[in-house]
XYZ file of C-alpha atoms in Angstrom:
474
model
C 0.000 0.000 0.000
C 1.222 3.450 -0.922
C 1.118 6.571 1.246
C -0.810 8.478 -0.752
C -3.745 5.429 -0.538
C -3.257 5.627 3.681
C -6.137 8.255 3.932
C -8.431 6.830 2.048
C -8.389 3.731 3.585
C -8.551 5.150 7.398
C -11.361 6.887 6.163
C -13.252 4.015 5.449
C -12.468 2.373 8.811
C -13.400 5.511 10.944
C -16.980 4.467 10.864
C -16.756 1.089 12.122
C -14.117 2.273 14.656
C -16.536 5.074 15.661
C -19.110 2.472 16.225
C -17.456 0.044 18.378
C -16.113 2.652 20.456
C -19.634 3.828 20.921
C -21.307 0.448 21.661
C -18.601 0.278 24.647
C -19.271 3.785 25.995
C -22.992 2.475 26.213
C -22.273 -0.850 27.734
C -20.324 0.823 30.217
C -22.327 3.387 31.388
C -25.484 0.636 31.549
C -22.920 -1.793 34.014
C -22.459 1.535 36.156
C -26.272 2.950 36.238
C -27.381 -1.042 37.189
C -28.017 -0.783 40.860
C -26.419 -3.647 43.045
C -28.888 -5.770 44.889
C -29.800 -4.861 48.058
C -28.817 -7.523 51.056
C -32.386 -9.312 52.574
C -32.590 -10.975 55.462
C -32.392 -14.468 55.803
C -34.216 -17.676 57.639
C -33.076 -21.402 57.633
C -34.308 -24.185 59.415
C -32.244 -27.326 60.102
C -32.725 -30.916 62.020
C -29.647 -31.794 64.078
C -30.684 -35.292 63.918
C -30.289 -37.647 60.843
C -32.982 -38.451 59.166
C -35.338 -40.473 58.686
C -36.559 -40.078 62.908
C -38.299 -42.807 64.360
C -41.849 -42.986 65.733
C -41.114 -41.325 69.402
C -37.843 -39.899 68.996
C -37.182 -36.247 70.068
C -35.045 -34.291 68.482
C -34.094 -30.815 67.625
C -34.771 -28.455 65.171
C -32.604 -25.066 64.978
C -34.347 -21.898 63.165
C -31.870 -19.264 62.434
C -33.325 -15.672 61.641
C -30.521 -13.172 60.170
C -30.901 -9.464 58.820
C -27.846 -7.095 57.431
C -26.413 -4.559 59.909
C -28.247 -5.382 63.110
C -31.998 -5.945 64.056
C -33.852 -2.783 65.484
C -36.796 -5.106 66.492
C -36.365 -8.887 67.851
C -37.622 -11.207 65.219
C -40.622 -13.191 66.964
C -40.116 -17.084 66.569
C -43.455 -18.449 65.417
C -45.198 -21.268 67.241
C -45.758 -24.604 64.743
C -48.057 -26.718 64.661
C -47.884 -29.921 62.749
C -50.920 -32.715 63.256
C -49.095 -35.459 64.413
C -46.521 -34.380 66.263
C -45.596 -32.102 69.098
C -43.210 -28.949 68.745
C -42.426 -27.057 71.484
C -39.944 -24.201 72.434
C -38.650 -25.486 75.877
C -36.388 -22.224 75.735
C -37.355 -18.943 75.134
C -33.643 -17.560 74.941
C -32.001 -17.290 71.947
C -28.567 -17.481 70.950
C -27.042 -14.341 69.044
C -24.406 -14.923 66.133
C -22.787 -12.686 63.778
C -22.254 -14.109 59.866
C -20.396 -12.877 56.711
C -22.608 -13.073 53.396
C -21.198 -12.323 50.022
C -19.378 -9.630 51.675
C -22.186 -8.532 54.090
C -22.333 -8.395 57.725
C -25.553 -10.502 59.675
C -26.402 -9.829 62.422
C -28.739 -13.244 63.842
C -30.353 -15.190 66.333
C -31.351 -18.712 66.894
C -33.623 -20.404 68.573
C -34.528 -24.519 69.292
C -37.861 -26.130 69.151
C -37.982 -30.405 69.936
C -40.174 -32.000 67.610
C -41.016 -35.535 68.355
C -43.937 -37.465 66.144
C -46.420 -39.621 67.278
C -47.150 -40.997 63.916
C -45.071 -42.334 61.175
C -44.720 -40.443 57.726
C -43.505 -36.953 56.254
C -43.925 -34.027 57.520
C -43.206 -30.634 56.237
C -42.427 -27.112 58.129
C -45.197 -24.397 57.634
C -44.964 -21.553 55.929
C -45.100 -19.370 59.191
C -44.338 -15.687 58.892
C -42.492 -13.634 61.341
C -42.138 -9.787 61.113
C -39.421 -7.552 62.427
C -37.336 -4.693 61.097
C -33.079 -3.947 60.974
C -30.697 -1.433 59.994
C -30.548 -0.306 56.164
C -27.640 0.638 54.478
C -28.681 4.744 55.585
C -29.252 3.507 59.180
C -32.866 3.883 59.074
C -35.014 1.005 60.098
C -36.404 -1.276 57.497
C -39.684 -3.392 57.676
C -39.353 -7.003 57.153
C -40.865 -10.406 57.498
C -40.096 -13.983 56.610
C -41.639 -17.927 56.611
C -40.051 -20.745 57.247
C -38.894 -23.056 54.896
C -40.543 -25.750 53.881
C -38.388 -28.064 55.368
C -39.104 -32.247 54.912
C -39.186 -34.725 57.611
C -39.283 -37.935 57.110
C -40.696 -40.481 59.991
C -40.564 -44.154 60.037
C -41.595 -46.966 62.896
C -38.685 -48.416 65.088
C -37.415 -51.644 63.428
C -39.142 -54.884 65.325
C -41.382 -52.505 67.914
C -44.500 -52.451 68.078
C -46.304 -49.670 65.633
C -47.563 -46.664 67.314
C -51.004 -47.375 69.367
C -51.648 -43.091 69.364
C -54.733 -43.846 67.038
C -56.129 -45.880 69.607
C -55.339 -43.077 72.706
C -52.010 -44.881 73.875
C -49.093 -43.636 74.540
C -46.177 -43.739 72.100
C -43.120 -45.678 72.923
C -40.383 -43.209 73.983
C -36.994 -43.422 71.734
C -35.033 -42.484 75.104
C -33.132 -43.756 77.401
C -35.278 -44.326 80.399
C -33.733 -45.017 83.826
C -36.178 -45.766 87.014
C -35.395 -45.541 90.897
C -37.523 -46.170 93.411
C -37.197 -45.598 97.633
C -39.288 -45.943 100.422
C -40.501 -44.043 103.691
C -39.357 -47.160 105.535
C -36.069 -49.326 105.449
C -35.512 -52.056 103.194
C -33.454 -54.938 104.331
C -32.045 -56.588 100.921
C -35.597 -56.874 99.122
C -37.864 -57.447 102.138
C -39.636 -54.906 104.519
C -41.118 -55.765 107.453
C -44.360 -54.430 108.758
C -47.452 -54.176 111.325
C -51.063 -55.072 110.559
C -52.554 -51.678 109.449
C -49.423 -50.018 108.533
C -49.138 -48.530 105.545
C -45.342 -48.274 102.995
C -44.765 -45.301 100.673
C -43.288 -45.972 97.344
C -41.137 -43.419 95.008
C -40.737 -44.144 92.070
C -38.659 -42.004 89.703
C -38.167 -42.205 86.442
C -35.264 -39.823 84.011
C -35.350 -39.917 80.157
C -31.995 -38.879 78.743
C -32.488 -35.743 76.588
C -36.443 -35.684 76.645
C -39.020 -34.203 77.864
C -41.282 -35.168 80.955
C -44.403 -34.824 79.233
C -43.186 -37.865 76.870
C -42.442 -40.262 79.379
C -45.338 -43.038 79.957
C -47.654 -43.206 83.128
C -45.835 -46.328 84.569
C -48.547 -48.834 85.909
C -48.529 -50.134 89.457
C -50.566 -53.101 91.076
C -51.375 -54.062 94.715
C -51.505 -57.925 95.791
C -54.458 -58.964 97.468
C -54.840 -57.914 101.081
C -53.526 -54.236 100.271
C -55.117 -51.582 99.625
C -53.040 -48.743 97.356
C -53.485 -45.239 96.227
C -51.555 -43.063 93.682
C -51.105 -40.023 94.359
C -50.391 -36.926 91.068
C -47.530 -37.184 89.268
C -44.497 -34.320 89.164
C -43.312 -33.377 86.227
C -39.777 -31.496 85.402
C -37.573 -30.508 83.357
C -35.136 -28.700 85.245
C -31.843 -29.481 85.604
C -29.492 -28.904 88.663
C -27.033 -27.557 86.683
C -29.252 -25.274 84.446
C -28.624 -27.203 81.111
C -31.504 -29.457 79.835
C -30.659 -32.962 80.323
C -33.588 -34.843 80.348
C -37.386 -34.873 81.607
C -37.928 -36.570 85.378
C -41.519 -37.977 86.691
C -42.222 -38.628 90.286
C -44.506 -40.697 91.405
C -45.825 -41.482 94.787
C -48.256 -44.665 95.640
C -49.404 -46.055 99.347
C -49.982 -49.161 100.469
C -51.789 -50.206 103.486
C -51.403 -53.670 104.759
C -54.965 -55.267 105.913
C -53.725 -58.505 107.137
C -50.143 -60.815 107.942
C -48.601 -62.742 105.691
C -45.952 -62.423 103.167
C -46.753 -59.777 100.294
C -44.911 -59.120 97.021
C -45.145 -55.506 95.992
C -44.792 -55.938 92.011
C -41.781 -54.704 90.134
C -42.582 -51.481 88.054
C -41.614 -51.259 84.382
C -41.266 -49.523 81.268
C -40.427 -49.915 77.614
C -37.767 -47.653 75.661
C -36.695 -47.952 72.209
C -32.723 -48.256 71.672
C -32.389 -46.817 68.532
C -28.280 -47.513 68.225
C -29.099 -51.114 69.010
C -32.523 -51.133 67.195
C -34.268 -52.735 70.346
C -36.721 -52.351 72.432
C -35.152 -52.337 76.224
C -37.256 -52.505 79.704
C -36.472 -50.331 82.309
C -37.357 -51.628 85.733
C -37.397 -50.827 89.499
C -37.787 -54.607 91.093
C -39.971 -55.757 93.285
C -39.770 -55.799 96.635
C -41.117 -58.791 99.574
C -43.402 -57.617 102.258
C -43.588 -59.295 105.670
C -46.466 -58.457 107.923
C -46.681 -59.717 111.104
C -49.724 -59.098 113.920
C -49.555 -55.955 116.002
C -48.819 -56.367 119.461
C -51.428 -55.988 121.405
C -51.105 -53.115 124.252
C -51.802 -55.026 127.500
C -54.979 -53.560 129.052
C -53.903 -52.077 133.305
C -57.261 -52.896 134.868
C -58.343 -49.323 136.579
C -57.744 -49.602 140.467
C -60.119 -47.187 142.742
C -58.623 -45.598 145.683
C -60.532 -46.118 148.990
C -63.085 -43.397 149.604
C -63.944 -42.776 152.624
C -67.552 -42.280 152.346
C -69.714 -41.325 155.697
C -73.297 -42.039 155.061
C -75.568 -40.324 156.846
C -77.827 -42.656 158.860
C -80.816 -40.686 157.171
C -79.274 -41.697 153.708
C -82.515 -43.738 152.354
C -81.265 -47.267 150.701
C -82.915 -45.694 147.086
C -80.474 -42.970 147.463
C -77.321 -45.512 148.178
C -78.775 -47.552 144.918
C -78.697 -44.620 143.240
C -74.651 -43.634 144.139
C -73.540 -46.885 142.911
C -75.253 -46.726 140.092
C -73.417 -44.240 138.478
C -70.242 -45.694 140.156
C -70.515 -49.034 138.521
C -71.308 -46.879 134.919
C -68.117 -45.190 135.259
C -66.079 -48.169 135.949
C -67.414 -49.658 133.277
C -66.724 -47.621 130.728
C -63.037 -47.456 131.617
C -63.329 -51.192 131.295
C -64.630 -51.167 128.085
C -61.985 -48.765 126.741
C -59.414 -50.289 128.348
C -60.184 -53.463 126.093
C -60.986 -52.129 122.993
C -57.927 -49.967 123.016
C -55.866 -52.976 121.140
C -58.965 -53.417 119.006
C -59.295 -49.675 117.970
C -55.427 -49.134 117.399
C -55.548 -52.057 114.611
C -58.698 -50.740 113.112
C -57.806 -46.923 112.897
C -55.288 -46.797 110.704
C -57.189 -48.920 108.413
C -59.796 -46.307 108.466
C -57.508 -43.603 108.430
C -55.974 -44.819 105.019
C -59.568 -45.884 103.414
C -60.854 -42.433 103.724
C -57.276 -41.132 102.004
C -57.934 -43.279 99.447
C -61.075 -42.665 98.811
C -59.942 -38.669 98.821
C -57.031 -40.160 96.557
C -59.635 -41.805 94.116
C -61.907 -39.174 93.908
C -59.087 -36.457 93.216
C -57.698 -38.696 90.358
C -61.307 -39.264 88.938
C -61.849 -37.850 85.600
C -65.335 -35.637 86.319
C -62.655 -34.397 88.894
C -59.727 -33.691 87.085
C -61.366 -32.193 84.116
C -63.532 -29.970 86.556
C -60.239 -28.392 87.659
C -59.163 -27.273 84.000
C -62.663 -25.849 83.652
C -62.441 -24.251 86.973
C -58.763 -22.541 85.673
C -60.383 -21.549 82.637
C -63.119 -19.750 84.369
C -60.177 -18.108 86.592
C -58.471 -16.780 83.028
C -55.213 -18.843 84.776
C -53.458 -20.118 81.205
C -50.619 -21.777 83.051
C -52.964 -23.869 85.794
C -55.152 -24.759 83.416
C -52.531 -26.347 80.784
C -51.057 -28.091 83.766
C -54.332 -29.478 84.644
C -54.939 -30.139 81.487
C -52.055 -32.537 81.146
C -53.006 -34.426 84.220
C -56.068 -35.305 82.968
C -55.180 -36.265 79.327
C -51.921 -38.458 80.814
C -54.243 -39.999 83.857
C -57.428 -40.511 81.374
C -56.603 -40.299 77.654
C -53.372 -42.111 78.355
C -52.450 -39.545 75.242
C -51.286 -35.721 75.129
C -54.480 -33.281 74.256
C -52.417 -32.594 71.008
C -52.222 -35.883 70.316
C -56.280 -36.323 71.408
C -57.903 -33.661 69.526
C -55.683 -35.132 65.821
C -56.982 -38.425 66.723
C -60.707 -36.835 66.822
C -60.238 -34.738 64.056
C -61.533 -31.657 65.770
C -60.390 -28.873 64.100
C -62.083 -26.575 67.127
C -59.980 -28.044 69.814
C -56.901 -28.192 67.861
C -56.852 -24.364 66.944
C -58.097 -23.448 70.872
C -54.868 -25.750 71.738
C -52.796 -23.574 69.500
C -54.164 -20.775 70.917
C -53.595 -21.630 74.647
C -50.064 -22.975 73.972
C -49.263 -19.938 71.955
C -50.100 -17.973 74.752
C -47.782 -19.576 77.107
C -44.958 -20.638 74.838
C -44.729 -17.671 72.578
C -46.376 -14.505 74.222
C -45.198 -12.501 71.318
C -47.396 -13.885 69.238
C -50.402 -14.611 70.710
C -53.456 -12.416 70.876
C -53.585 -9.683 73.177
C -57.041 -10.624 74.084
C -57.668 -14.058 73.925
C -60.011 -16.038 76.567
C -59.466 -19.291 78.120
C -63.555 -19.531 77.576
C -63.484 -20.389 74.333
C -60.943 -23.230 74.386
C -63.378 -24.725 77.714
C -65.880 -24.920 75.485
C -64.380 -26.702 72.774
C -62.948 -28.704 75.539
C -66.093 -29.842 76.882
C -67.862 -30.581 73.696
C -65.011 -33.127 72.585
C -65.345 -34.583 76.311
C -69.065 -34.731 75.607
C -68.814 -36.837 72.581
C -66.324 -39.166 74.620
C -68.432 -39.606 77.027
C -70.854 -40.444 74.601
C -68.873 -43.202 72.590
C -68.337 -45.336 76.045
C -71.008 -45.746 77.935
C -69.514 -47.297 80.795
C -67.155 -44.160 80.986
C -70.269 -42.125 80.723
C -72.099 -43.955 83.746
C -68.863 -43.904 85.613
C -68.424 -40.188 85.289
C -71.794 -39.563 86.127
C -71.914 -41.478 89.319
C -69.812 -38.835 91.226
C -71.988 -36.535 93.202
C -70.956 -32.202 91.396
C -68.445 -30.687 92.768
C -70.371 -27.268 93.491
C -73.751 -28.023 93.935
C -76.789 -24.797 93.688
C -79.570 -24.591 96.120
């Protein structure tokens, strides 16, 4: 190419050059007018346990709730609800953590609910919404809210136990470690105790489950041989631990037996059932039983009452009616000291016998169900949330056998289950619940699922009817 051709052909490329040089200047300033994407907060839900659970197993599930900057409102933690299985937030503290994000400081908190099912199959997280508000990038507070992810959770029966009874009312095999003690008001020599006609033996029996609640742990069943009489006091249930930290659930119960006659009693062993889920076995728990000898009580010898000499000066005007009369009353008093003298021994054996049928006929009709559930109602009338749950429990454990939850999915009673909700919300997660809700409606709902109960057993019916009310009118 000669020089003389050079500007002509850089005039032809000008165009194109001018073109491509434009496109650029345009892509450019698009990539710097493009706004970057602001940070949003962020909410994960995990299960620290390895799925699939079994039928009875507890375990925990972590929510974590995380906003840029720093939260100017606490993020309420939503109560959930899932038919089938109870979730509860043992803990109302959270713990606070601090997170990098694609360059972006979090600011979060976390929280643990225990979700154990009563039923096998998959479950799946609600969409729950929680609303709170955090820091923008200018400082000012930003509205925000969030749901839970819909997170899976897959539940199967324990290998070679027994499927869950919690369709018929039963309770579901725990998949915890269960450990039972037992003492006594008295002392035991080896196995053996040895007792009085008419005394009576108090028996503790305590039972831990490793890393589970109280509530899940099964009413353990006691018996009385024939000849003794026994009642059963309430259960206690805790989950406190000495040293702060949750370790496991304890119940406490307390039963008394009164010996009627001698002879050599067995006082049966007490049991329970646990699933071993790193052996795959079911495992008994057990406090043994324990040999009663009763022997015949002593009886107190009887001191024949002695009368001092009186020196009596009758007047010679004294009329023989009148002497009659005197010894009359003297011979009555002497005989009555007689007469108490010997039925002392006879009245010692026989009170305490007394004495302990009339506590356990208090004890029976305290545990009776018209009784029990008339103290739920009566908490509900009071407005008193927390009395009334706690009755509520004693009832459904001492005559359902099941948790209410666990009742009201088996009756399909959409009522109960949302007044539930409701009550638990309003005790578990204050935050949350509403400002003015009344225990009345939840008794009501209560009473009508009782009602049909009732209804469905008419033993249960006749037996519930047979106690006299507890507050009658007129």
């Amino acid at each position: 190419m000669t020089l003389h051709r050079l500007p002509r052909c850089c005039t032809g490329l000008l165009p194109a050059l001018a073109l491509v040089i434009a496109a650029l200047t345009s892509t450019g300033t698009a990539m710097a007018q493009a706004p970057a994407a602001a940070p949003a907060p962020v909410v994960r839900a995990e299960l620290l346990v390895k799925q699939p659970l079994l039928v009875g197993q507890q375990a925990e599930l972590q929510v974590q709730i995380l906003a840029p900057n720093f939260f100017t409102s606490a993020p309420p933690f939503p109560a959930i609800e899932l038919p089938g299985a109870i979730v509860t937030m043992p803990d109302e503290r959270g713990r606070n953590l601090v997170e990098q994000i694609d360059g972006q400081t979090y600011a979060g908190i976390v929280k643990s609910y225990l979700f154990t099912a009563q039923q096998a199959g998959d479950f799946t997280l609600p969409p729950a919404v929680t609303r709170f508000s955090y820091a923008g990038a200018d400082g000012k507070p930003v509205a925000a809210q969030v749901q839970l992810p819909p997170l899976h959770i897959r539940v199967q029966q324990p290998a070679g136990a027994t499927p869950s009874a919690t369709a018929a009312g039963q309770a579901t095999q725990p998949v915890a470690r269960l450990q039972i003690t037992q003492t006594f008001d008295r002392p035991v020599a080896g196995t053996a105790v040895h007792l009085q006609v008419g005394d009576a033996l108090v028996r503790t029996v305590e039972v831990f489950a490793e890393m589970a609640q109280a509530m899940l742990i099964p009413p353990p069943h006691f018996e009385a041989p024939d000849g003794v009489h026994m009642f059963q006091a309430d259960p206690q249930l805790s989950d406190a631990s000495p040293s702060g930290g949750f370790a496991g659930g304890h119940r406490i119960d307390k039963v008394t037996y009164v010996f009627e006659r001698t002879g050599s009693f067995s006082v049966p062993a007490v049991s329970l059932d646990w699933y071993d889920a790193a052996a795959q076995k079911t495992r008994t728990a057990q406090a043994p039983a324990v040999q009663v000898v009763v022997t015949a009580r002593a009886a107190d010898a009887a001191i024949a009452p002695t009368a001092a000499p009186v020196a009596v000066q009758v007047a010679d005007s004294l009329s023989f009616w009148r002497r009659i009369h005197g010894w009359r009353w003297l011979g009555a008093f002497v005989g009555v000291v007689l007469a108490v003298g010997l039925l002392r021994p006879w009245l010692a054996r026989r009170l305490p016998r007394w004495r302990a049928a009339a506590q356990q006929r208090e004890a029976q009709r305290r545990a009776s169900e018209p009784v029990m559930f008339e103290a739920v109602q009566t908490a509900c009338r009071a407005d008193d949330a927390p009395r009334a749950y706690e009755a509520l429990l004693h009832w459904a454990r001492s005559h359902l056998g099941s948790t209410p939850q666990a009742w009201a999915a088996q009756r399909q009673d959409a009522a109960l289950a949302r007044e539930l909700t409701a009550l638990e919300r309003r005790l578990f997660a204050p935050a949350t619940a509403d400002a003015g809700h009344s225990l009345q409606d939840f008794a009501s709902a209560l009473a009508a699922a009782r009602t049909q109960w009732l209804a469905a057993d008419p033993v249960r019916a006749a037996r519930a009817s047979a106690l006299p009310p507890l507050n009658p009118v007129g």
